[in-house]
Short mmCIF file of C-alpha atoms (C1' of nucleotides) in Angstrom, two decimals:
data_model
loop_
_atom_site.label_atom_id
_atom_site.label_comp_id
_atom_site.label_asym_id
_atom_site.label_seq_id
_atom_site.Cartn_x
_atom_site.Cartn_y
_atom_site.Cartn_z
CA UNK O 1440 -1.48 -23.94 -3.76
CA UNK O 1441 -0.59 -20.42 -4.89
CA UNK O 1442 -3.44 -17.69 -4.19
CA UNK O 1443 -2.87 -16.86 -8.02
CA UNK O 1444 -4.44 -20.49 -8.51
CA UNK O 1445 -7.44 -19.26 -6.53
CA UNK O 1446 -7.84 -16.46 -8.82
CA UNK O 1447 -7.77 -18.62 -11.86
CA UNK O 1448 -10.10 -20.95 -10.10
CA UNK O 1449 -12.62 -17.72 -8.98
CA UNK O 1450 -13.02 -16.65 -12.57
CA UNK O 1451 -13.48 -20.00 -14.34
CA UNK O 1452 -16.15 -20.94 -11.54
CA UNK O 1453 -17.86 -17.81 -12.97
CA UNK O 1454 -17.33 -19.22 -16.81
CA UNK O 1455 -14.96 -21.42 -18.55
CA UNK O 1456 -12.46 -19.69 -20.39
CA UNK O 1457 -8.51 -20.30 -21.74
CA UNK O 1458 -5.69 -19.19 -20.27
CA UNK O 1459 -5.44 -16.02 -22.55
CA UNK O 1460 -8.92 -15.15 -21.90
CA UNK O 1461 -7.97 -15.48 -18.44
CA UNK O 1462 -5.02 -12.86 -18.85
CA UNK O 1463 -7.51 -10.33 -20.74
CA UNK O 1464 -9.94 -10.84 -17.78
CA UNK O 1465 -7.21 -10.31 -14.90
CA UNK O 1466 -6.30 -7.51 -16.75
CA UNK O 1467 -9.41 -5.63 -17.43
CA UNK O 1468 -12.10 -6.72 -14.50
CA UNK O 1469 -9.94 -7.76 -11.56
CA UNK O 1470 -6.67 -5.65 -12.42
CA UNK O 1471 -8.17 -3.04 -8.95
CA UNK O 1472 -6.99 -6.09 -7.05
CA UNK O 1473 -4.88 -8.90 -8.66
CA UNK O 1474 -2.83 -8.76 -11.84
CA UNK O 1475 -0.90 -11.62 -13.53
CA UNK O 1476 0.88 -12.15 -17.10
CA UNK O 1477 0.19 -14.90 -19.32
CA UNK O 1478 4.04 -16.44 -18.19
CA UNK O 1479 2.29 -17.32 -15.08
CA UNK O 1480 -1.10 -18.23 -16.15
CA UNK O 1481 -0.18 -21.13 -18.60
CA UNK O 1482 2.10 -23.09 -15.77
CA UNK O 1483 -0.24 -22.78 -13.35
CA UNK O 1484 -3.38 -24.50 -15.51
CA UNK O 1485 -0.75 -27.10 -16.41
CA UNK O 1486 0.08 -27.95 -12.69
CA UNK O 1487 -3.95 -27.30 -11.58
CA UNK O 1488 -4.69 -30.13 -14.40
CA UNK O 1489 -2.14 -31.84 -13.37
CA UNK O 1490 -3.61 -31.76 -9.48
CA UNK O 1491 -7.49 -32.48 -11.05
CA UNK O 1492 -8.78 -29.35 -10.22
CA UNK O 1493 -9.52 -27.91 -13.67
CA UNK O 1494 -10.35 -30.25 -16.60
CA UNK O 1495 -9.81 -28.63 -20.50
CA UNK O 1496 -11.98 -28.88 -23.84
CA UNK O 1497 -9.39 -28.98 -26.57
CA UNK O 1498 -11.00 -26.43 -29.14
CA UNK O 1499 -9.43 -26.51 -32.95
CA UNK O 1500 -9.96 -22.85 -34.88
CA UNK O 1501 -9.40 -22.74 -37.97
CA UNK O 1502 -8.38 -19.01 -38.45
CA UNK O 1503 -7.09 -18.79 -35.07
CA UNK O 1504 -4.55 -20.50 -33.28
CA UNK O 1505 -6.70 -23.91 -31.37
CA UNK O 1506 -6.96 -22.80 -28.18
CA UNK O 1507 -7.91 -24.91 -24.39
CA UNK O 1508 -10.80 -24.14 -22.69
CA UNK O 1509 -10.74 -24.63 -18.71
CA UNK O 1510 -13.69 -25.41 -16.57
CA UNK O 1511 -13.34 -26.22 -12.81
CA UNK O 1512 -13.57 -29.36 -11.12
CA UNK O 1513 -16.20 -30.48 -8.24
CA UNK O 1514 -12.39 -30.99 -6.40
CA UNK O 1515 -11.79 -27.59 -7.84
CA UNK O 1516 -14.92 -25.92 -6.21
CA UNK O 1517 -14.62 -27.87 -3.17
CA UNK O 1518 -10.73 -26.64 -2.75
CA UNK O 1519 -12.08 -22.84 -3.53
CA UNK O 1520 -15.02 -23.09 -1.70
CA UNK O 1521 -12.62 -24.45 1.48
CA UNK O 1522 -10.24 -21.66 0.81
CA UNK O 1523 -12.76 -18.87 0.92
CA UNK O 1524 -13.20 -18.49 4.51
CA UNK O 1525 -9.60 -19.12 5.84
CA UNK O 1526 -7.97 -16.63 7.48
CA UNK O 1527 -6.77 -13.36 5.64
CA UNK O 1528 -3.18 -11.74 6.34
CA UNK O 1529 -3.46 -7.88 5.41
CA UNK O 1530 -0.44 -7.86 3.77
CA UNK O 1531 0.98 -4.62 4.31
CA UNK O 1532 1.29 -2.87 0.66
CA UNK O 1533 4.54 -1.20 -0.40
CA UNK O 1534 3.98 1.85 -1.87
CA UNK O 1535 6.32 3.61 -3.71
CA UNK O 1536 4.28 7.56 -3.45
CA UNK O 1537 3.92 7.41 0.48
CA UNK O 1538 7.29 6.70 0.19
CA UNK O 1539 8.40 9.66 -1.35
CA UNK O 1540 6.26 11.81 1.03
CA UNK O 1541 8.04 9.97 3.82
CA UNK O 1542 11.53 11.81 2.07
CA UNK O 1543 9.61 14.65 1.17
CA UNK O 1544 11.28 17.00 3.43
CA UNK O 1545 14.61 16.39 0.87
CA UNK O 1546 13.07 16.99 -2.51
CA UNK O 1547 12.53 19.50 -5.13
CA UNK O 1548 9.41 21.34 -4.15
CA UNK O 1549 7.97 22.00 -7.49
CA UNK O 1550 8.55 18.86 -8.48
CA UNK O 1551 7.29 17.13 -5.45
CA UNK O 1552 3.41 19.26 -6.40
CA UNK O 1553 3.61 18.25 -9.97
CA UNK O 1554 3.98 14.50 -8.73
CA UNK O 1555 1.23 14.01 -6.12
CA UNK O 1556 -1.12 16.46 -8.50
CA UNK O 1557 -0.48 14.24 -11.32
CA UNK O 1558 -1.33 11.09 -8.83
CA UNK O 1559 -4.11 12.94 -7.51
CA UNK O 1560 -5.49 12.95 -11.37
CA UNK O 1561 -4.64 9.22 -11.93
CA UNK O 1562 -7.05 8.19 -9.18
CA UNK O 1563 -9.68 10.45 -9.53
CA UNK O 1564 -9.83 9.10 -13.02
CA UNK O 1565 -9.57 5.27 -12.26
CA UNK O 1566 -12.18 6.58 -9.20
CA UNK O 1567 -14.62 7.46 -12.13
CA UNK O 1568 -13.67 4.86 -14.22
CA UNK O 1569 -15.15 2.21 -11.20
CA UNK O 1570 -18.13 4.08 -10.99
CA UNK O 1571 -18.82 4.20 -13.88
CA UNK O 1572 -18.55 0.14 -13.67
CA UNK O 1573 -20.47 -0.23 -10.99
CA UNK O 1574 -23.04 2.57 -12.26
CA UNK O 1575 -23.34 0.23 -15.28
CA UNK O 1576 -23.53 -3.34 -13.06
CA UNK O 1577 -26.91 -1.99 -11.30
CA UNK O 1578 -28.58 -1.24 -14.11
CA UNK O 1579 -27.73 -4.13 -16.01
CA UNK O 1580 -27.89 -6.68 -13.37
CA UNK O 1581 -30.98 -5.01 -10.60
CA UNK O 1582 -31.73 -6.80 -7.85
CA UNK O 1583 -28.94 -9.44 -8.06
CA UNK O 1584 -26.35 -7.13 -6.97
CA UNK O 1585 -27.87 -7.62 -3.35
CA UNK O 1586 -27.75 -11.10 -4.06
CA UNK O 1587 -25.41 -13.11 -2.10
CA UNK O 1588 -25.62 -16.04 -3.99
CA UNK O 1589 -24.96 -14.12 -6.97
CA UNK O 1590 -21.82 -13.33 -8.84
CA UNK O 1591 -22.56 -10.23 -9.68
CA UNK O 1592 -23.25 -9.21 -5.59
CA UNK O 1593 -19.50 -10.51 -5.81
CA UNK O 1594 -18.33 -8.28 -8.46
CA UNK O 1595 -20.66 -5.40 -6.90
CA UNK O 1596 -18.66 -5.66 -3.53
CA UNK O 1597 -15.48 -5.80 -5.01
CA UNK O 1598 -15.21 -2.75 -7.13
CA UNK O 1599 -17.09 -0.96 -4.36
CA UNK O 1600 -13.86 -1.61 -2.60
CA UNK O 1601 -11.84 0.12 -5.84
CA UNK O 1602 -14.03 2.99 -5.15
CA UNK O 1603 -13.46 3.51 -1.91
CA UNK O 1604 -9.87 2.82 -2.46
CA UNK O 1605 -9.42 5.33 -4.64
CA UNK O 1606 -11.24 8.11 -3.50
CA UNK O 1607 -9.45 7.90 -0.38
CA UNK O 1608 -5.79 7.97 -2.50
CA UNK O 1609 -7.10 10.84 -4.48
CA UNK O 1610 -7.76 12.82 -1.15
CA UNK O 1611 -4.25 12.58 0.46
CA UNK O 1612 -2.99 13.76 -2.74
CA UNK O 1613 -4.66 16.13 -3.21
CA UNK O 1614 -4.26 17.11 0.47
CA UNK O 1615 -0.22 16.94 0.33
CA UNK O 1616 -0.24 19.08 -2.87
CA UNK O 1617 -2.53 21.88 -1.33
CA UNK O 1618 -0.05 21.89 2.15
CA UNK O 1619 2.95 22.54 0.00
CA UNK O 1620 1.05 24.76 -2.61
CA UNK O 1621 0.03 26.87 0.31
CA UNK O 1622 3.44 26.66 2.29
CA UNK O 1623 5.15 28.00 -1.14
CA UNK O 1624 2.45 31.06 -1.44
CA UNK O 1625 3.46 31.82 1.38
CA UNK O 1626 7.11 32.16 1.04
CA UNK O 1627 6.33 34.37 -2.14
CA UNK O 1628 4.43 36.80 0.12
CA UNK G 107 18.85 0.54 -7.60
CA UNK G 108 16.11 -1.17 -5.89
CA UNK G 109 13.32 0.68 -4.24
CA UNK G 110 14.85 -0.98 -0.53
CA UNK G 111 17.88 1.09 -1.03
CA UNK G 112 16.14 4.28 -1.86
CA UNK G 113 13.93 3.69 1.70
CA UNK G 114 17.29 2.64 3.70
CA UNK G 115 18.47 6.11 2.14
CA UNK G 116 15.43 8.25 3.35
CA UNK G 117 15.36 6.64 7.16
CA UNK G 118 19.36 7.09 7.24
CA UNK G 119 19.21 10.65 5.68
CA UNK G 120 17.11 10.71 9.16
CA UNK G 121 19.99 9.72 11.48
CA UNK G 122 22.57 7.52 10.97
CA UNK G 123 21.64 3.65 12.09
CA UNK G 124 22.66 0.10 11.88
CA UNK G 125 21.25 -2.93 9.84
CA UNK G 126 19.50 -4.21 12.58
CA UNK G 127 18.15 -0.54 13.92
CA UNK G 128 17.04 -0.16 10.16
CA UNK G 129 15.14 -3.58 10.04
CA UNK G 130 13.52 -2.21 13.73
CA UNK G 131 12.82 1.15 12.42
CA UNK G 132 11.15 -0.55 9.03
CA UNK G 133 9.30 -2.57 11.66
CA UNK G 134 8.13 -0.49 13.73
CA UNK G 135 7.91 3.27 11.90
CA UNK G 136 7.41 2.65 8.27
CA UNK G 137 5.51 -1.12 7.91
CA UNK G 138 2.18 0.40 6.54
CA UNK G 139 3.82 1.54 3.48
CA UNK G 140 7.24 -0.38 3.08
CA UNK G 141 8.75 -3.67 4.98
CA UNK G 142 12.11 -5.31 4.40
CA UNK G 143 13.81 -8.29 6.85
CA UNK G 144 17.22 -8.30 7.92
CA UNK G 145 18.38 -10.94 4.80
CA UNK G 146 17.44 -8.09 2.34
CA UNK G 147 18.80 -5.25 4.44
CA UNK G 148 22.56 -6.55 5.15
CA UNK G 149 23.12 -7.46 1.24
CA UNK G 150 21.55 -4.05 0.05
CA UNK G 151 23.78 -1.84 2.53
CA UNK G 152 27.14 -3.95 1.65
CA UNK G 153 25.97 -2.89 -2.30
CA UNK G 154 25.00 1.02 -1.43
CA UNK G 155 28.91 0.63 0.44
CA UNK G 156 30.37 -0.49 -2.73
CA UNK G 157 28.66 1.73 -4.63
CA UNK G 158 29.66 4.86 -2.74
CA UNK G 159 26.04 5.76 -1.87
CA UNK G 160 26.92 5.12 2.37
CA UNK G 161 30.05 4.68 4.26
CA UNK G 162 29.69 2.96 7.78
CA UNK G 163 31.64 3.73 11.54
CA UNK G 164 32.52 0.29 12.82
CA UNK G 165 31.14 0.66 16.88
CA UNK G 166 33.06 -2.11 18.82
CA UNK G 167 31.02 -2.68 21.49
CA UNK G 168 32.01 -4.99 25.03
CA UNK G 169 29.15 -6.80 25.89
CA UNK G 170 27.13 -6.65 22.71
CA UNK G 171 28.03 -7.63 19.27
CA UNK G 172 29.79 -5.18 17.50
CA UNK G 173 27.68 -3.44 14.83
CA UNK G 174 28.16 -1.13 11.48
CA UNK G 175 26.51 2.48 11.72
CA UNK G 176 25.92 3.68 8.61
CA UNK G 177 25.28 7.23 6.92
CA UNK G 178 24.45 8.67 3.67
CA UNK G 179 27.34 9.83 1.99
CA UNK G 180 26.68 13.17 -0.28
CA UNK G 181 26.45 10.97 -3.17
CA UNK G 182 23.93 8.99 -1.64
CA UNK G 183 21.74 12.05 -0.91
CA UNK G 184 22.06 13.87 -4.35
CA UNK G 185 20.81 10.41 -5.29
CA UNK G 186 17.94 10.13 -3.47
CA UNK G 187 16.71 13.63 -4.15
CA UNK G 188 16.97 12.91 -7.65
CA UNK G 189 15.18 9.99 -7.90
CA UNK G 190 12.54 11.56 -5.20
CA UNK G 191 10.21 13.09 -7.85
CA UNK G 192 10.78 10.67 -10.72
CA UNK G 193 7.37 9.44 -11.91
CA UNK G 194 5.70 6.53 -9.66
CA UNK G 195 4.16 3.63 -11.09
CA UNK G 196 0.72 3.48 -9.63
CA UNK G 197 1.40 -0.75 -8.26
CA UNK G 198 -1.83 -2.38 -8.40
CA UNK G 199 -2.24 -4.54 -4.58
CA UNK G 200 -2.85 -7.87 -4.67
CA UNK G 201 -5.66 -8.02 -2.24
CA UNK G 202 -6.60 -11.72 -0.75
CA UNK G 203 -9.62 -9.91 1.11
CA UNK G 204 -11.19 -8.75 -1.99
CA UNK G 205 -10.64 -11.50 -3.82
CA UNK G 206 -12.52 -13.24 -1.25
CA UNK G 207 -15.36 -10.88 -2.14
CA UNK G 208 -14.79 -11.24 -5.92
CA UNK G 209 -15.86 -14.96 -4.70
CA UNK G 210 -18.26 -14.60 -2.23
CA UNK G 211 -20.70 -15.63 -3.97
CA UNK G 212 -19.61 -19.30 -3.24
CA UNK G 213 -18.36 -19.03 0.16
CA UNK G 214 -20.31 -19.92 3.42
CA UNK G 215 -22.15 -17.19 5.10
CA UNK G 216 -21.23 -17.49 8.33
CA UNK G 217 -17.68 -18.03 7.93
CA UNK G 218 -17.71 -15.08 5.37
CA UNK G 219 -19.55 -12.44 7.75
CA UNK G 220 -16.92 -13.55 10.88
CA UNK G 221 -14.08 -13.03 8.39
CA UNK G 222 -15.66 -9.91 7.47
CA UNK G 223 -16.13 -8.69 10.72
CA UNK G 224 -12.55 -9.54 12.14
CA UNK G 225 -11.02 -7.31 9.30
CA UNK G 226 -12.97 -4.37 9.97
CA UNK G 227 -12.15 -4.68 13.54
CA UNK G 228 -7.96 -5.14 12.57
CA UNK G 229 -8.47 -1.96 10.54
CA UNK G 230 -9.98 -0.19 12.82
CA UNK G 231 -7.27 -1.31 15.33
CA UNK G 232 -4.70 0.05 13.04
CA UNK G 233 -6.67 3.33 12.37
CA UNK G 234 -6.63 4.17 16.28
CA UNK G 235 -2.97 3.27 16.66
CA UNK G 236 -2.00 5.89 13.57
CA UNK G 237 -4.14 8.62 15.08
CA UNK G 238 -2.59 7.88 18.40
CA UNK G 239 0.69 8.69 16.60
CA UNK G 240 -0.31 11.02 14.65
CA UNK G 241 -1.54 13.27 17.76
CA UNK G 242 1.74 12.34 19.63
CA UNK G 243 3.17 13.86 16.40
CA UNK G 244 1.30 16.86 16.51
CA UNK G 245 1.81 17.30 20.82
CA UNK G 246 5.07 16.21 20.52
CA UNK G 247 6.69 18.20 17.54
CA UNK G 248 4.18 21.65 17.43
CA UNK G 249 4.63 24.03 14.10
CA UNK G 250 7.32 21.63 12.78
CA UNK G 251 4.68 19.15 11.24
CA UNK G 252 3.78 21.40 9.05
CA UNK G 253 6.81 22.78 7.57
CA UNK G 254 7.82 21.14 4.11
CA UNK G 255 11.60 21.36 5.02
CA UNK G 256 11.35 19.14 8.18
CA UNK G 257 11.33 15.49 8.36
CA UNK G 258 8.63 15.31 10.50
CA UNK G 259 5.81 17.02 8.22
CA UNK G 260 6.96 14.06 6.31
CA UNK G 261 5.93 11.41 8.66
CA UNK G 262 3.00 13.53 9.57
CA UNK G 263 1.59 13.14 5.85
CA UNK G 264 2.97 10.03 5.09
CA UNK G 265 0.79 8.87 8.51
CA UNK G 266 -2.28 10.59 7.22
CA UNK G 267 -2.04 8.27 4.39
CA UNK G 268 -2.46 5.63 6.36
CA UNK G 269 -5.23 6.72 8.97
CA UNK G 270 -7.01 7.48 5.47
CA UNK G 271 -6.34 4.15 3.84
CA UNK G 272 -7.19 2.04 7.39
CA UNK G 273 -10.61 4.13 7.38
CA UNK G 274 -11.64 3.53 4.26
CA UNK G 275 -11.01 -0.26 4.82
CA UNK G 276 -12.60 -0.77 7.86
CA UNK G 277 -15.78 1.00 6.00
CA UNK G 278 -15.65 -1.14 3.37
CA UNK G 279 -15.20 -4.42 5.71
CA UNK G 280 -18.26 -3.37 7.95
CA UNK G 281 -20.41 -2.71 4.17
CA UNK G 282 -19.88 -5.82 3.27
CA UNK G 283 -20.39 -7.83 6.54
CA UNK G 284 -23.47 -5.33 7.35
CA UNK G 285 -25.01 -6.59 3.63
CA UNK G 286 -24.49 -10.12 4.51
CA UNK G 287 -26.29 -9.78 7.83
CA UNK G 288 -28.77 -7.97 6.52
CA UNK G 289 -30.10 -10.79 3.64
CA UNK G 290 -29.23 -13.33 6.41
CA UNK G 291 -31.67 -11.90 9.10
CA UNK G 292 -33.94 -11.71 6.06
CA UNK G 293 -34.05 -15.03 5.08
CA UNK G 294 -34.81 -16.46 8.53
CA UNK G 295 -37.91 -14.36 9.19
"C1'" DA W 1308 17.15 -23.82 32.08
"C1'" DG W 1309 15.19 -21.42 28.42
"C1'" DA W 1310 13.39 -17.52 25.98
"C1'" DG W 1311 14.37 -13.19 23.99
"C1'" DC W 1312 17.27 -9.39 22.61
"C1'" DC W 1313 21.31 -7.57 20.15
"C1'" DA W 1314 23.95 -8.00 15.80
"C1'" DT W 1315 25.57 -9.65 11.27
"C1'" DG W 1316 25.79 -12.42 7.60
"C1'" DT W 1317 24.69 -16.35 3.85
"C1'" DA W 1318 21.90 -19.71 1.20
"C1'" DA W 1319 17.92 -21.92 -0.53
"C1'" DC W 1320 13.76 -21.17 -2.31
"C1'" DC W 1321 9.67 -19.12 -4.52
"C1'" DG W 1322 6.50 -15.99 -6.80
"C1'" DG W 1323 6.37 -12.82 -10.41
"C1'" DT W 1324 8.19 -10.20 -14.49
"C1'" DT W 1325 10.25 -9.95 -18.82
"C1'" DA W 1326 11.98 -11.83 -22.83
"C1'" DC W 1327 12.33 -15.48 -26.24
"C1'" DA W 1328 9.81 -18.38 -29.53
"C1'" DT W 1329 6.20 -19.39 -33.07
"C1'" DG W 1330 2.73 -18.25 -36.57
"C1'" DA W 1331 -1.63 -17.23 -38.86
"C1'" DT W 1332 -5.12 -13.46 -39.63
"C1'" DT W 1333 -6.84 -8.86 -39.87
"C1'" DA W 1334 -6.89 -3.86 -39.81
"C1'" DG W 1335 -4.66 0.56 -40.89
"C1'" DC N 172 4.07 -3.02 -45.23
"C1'" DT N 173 3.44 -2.93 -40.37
"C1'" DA N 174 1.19 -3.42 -36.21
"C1'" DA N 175 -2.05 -5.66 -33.44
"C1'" DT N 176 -4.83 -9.68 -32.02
"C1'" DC N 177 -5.27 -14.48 -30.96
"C1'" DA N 178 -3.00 -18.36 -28.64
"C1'" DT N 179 0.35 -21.21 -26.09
"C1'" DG N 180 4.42 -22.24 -24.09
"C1'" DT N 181 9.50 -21.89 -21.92
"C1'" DA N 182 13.62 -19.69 -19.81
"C1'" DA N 183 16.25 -16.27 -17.53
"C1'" DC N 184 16.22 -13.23 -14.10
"C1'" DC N 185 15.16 -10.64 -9.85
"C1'" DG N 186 13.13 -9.13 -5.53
"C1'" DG N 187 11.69 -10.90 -1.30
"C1'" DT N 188 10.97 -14.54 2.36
"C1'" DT N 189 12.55 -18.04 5.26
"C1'" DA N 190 15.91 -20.71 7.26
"C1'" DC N 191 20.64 -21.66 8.64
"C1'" DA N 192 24.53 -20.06 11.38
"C1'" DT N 193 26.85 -17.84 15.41
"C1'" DG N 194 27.20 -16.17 20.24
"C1'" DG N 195 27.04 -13.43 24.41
"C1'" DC N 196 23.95 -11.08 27.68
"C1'" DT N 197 19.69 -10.48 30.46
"C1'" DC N 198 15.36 -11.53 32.34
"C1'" DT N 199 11.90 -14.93 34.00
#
DNA sequence: AGAGCCATGTAACCGGTTACATGATTAG
DNA sequence: CTAATCATGTAACCGGTTACATGGCTCT
């Protein structure tokens, strides 16, 4: 099984949904830490079916194309539930920015501020973007944020992670940009 | 051009090395933001030879295999600079930890708060061993890591990055486990 | 005797992205 | 009239991982 199957099986355990309701959802609630296209979603459902782990309600529309709604399994919740607490690898993320700072002793100095400034924006703006989202979770869902049994502890948790995620990003940008801002007032003096 | 050859590019534009001292170097010097085996490395450098960007000195060598050192050509430098302050795309990370979180909610408690509890300590592993470098950095290589023009106020930054990612991880990891506990202790009284 | 390092290369495979394909409805 | 949304599926491609292949030297 491919951890993109666990994904699709950790959202429809939350509600049953088709597979492009299941590419919206990737893409707007869990984007901070998985992302898939539709091109993967569909042959994965087929081969979860396939393995009995998701079942599907055929639903004809008239006005819109008919359309298969997933729900999990008991085998499906058993195989997630089994999943959850095996080991993690932290896969070590490749990132493209850090990158560049790790050359940045070659590049174009303006250039190289106007980068990690603009970077510095991008993540203070997805920073209050989460926020916002979790701002909004506590006061529509109260106590069962702190809820362990609860999805919505889950959700709370997660984007919490986004948060601190990004705050920390926006930082070291902003941090790089001031050194070589300051280093180049300098040199004017 | 793939992003490998642009980070072969910045560790050669370093000092000129073989494929297997670039796989070490990957290894051991950049792995918290990029990582590459030897079956990716030896195709990409035979392409960056084709395409002018590095030309190698064949080292015969007695009683170890011969080996290939390569070097940026002047090409392969005006290259690299270019593309060094080219917009980044902001790669969203898969993360199997938080998806663990996203699910939580279904997951044993135990099993959830050791998992927890063993990341926070790997990330706070990690954390230690950056700031160890990082002051080595600092002892080791004075004024220089903080001049824009040298190579190693490169590493020092790009290091920061990670001693600030690592720390906000760890955090994050001891939140959630410390949330867990706390409902857990709870329930039993 | 066997494990591990140095050193280079190829081949099979796999997950993920992008593009191709279809087609009705609705909003600008 | 055009673009976007809903809805599902397939195919080509590409980057990255793992395994296959070779072979001498050194350390335990």
């Amino acid at each position: 099984m491919t951890t993109l199957e666990y994904v699709l099986l950790g959202l429809l355990a939350r509600e049953p949904l088709s597979g492009y309701d299941l590419a919206q959802q990737i893409k707007t609630r869990v984007a901070f830490f998985w992302r898939a296209q539709h091109g993967q979603i569909y042959p994965a459902l087929a081969r979860m079916e396939r393995a009995g782990l998701v079942v599907y309600e055929f639903v004809a529309q008239a006005e819109r194309p008919n359309k298969k709604i997933y729900r999990p399994t008991e085998a499906g919740i058993a195989a997630l539930r089994a999943w959850l607490t095996t080991p993690v690898e932290i896969a070590p993320a490749r990132d493209e920015l850090v990158l560049r700072a790790y050359c940045i002793w070659l590049a174009d100095r303006a250039g190289t501020i106007a980068l990690f400034r603009e970077h510095e924006r991008l993540h203070r703006e997805r920073l209050a973007l989460y926020e916002r989202n979790q701002g909004w979770m506590a006061r529509e869902w109260g106590e069962r944020v702190h809820d362990p049994n609860s999805p919505h502890f889950a959700s709370y948790i997660a984007i919490e992670r986004g948060i601190g995620s990004e705050r920390a990003y926006a930082e070291w940008c902003g941090w790089v940009a001031a050194q070589l801002e300051q280093t180049a007032a300098a040199n004017e003096r």
